[in-house]
Tab-separated table of C-alpha atoms and ligand atoms in Angstrom:
chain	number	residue	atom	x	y	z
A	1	UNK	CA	12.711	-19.139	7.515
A	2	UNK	CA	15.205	-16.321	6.394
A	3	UNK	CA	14.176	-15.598	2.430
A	4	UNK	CA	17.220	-16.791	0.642
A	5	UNK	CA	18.363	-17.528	-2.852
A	6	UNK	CA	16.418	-21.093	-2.911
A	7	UNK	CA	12.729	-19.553	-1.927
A	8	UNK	CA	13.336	-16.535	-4.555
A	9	UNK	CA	14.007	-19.358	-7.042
A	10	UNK	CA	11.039	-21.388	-6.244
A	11	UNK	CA	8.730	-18.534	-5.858
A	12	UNK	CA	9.670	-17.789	-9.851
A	13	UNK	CA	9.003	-21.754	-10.842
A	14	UNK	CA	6.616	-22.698	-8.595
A	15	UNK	CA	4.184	-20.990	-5.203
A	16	UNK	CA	3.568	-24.354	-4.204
A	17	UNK	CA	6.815	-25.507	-4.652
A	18	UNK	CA	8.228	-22.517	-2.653
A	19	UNK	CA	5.715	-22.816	0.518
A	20	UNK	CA	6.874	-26.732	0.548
A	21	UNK	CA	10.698	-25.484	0.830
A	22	UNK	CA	9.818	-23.095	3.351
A	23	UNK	CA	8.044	-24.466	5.757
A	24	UNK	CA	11.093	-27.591	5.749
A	25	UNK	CA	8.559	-30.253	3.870
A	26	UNK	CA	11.713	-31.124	2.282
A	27	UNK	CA	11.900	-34.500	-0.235
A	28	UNK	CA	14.671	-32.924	-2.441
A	29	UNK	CA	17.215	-35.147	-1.251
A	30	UNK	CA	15.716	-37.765	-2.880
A	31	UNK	CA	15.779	-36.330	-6.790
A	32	UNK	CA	17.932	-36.369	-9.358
A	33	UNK	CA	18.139	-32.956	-10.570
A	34	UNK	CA	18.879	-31.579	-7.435
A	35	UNK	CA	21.890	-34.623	-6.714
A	36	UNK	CA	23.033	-33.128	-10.261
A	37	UNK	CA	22.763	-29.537	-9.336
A	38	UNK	CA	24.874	-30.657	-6.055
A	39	UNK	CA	27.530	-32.520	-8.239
A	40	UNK	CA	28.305	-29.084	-10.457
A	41	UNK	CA	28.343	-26.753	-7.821
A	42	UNK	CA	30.406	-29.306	-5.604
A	43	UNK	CA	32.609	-29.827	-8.847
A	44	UNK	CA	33.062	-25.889	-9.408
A	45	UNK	CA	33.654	-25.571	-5.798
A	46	UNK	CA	37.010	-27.504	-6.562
A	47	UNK	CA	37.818	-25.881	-9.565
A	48	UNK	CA	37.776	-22.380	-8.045
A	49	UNK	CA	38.012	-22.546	-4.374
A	50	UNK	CA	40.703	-19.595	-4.352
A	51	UNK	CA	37.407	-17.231	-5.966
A	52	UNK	CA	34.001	-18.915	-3.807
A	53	UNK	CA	33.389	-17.596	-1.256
A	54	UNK	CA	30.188	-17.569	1.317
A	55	UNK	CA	28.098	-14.386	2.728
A	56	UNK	CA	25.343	-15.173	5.109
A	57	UNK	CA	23.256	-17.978	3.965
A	58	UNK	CA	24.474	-17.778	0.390
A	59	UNK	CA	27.729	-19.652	-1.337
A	60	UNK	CA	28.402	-17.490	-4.134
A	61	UNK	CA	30.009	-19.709	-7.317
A	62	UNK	CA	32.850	-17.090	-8.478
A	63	UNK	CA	33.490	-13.535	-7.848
A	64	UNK	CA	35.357	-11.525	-10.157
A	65	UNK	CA	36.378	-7.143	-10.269
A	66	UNK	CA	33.147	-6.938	-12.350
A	67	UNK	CA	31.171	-10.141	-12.214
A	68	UNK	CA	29.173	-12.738	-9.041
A	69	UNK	CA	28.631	-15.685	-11.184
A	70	UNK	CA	25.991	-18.025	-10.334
A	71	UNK	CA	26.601	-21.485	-12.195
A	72	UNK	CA	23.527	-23.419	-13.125
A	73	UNK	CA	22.590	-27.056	-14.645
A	74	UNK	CA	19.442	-26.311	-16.562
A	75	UNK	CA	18.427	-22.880	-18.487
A	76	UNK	CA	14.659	-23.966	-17.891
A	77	UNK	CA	13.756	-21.451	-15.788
A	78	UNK	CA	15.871	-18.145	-16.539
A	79	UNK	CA	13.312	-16.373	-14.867
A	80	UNK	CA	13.943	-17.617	-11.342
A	81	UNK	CA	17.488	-17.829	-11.612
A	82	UNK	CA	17.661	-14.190	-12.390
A	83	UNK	CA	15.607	-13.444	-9.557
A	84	UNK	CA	17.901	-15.460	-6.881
A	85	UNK	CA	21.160	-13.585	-8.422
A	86	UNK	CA	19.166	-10.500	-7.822
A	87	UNK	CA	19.249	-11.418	-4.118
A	88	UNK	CA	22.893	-12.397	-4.054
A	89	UNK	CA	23.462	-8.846	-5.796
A	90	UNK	CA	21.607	-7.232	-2.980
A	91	UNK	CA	23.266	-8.968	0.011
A	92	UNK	CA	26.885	-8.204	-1.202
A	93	UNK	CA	25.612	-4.470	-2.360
A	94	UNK	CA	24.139	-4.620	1.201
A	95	UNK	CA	27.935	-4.987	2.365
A	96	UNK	CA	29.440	-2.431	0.257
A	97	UNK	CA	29.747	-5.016	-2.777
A	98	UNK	CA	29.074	-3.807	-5.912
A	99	UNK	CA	28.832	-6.025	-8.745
A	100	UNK	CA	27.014	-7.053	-11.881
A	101	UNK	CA	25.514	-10.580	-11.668
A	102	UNK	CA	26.286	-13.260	-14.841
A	103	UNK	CA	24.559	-16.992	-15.173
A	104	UNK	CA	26.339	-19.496	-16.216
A	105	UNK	CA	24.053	-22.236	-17.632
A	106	UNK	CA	26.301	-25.513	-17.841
A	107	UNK	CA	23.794	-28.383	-20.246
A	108	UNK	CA	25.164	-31.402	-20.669
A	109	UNK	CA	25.829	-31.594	-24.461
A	110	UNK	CA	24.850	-27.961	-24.908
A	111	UNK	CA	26.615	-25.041	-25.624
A	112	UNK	CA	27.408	-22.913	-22.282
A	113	UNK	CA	24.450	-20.061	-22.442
A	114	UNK	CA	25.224	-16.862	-20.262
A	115	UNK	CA	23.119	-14.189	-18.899
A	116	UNK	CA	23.778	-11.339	-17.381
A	117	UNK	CA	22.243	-9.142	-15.120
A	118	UNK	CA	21.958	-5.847	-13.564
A	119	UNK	CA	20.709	-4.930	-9.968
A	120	UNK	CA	19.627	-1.396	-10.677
A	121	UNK	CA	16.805	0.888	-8.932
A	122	UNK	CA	13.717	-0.564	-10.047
A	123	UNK	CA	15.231	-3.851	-9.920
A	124	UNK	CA	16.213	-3.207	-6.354
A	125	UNK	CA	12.541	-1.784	-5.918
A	126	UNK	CA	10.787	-5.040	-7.204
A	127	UNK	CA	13.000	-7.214	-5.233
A	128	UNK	CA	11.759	-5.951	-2.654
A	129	UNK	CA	8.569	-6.311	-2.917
A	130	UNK	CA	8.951	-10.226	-4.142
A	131	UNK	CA	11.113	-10.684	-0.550
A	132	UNK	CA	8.116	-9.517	0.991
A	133	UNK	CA	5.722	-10.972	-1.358
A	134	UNK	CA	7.455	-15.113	-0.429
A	135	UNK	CA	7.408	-14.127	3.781
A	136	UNK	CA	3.526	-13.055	2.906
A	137	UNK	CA	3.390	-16.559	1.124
A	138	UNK	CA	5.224	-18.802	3.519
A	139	UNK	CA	3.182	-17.090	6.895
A	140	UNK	CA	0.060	-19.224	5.076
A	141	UNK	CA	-1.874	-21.895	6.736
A	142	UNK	CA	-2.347	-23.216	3.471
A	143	UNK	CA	-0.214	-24.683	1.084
A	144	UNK	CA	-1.314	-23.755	-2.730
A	145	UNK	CA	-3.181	-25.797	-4.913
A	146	UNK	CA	-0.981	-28.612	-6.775
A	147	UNK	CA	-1.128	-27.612	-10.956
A	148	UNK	CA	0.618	-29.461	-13.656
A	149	UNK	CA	2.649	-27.938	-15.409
A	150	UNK	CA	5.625	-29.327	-17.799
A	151	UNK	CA	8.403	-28.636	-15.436
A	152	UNK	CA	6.156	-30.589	-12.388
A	153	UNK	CA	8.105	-33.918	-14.000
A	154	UNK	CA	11.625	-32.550	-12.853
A	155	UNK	CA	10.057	-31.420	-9.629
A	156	UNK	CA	11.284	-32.845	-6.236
A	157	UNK	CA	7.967	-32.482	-5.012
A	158	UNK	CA	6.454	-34.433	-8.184
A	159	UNK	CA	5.253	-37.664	-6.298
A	160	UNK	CA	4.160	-35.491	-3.531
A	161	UNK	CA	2.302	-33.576	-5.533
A	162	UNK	CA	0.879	-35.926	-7.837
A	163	UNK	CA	0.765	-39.646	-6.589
B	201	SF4	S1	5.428	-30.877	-8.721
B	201	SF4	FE1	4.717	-29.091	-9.855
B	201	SF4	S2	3.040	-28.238	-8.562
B	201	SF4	FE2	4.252	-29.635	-7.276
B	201	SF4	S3	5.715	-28.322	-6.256
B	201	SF4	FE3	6.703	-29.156	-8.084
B	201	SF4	S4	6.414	-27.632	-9.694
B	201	SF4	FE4	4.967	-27.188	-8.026
């Protein structure tokens, strides 16, 4: 499998999690976050469908002059979210596409949080290095070790995991 957005994500929040995705042991249908995830970007979809547009395996939320915005349902793992708009920043830069990247974090009774971020040099360097990094990972035999952690209870792969 093509390293995309979701694997750069998962490699962030979880190895195991990641290897699951990648080699297609896929239960995700099945949980709620994701059917919530779904609902927002299928919701935003409507609200801007003159600004989304799709590149390759991505479907990029809105794209301004200045701005790709990536809209998201939980700010639990900035970390990994940064990491998959990194990608999205490369593949359009990869195109001739230059623009900054900004995450929109969309809580149910929260206040909107944004982020923004930057593909520069070393970021471009690093990214890199974690593509190859997640094909090194998904080429194993082996899946890694289940470990709970907090975020395991929002996981797809929870009962897989664990029961
Ligand atoms: S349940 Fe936990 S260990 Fe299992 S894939 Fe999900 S995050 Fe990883």
């Amino acid at each position: 499998m093509k390293v995309n957005g979701t694997l750069i994500n998962y490699y962030f929040h979880c190895k195991r999690q990641c290897w699951l995705h990648g080699n297609r042991v896929n239960l995700e249908d099945n949980s709620e976050d994701v059917k919530i995830g779904k609902a927002i970007h299928e919701l935003k979809q409507q609200q801007s469908k003159e600004t989304e547009i799709s590149i390759e395996n991505i479907k990029i939320d809105k794209i301004s002059s200045e701005y790709l915005t990536e809209i998201k349902k939980s700010d639990a793992d900035v970390n990994a979210s940064t990491w998959q708009l990194l990608l999205y920043l490369k593949i359009l830069k990869d195109k001739g596409i230059n623009r900054k990247g900004r995450l929109e974090f969309v809580e149910k009774n929260k206040t909107k949080n944004i982020v923004y971020v930057e593909l520069d040099d070393s970021k471009a360097i690093e990214l890199e290095k974690v593509i190859k990094e997640v094909e090194v990972l998904l080429g194993q035999t082996e899946v890694p070790a289940a470990a709970k952690m907090p975020k395991c209870k929002k996981c797809a792969y929870y009962e897989y995991c664990f029961i």
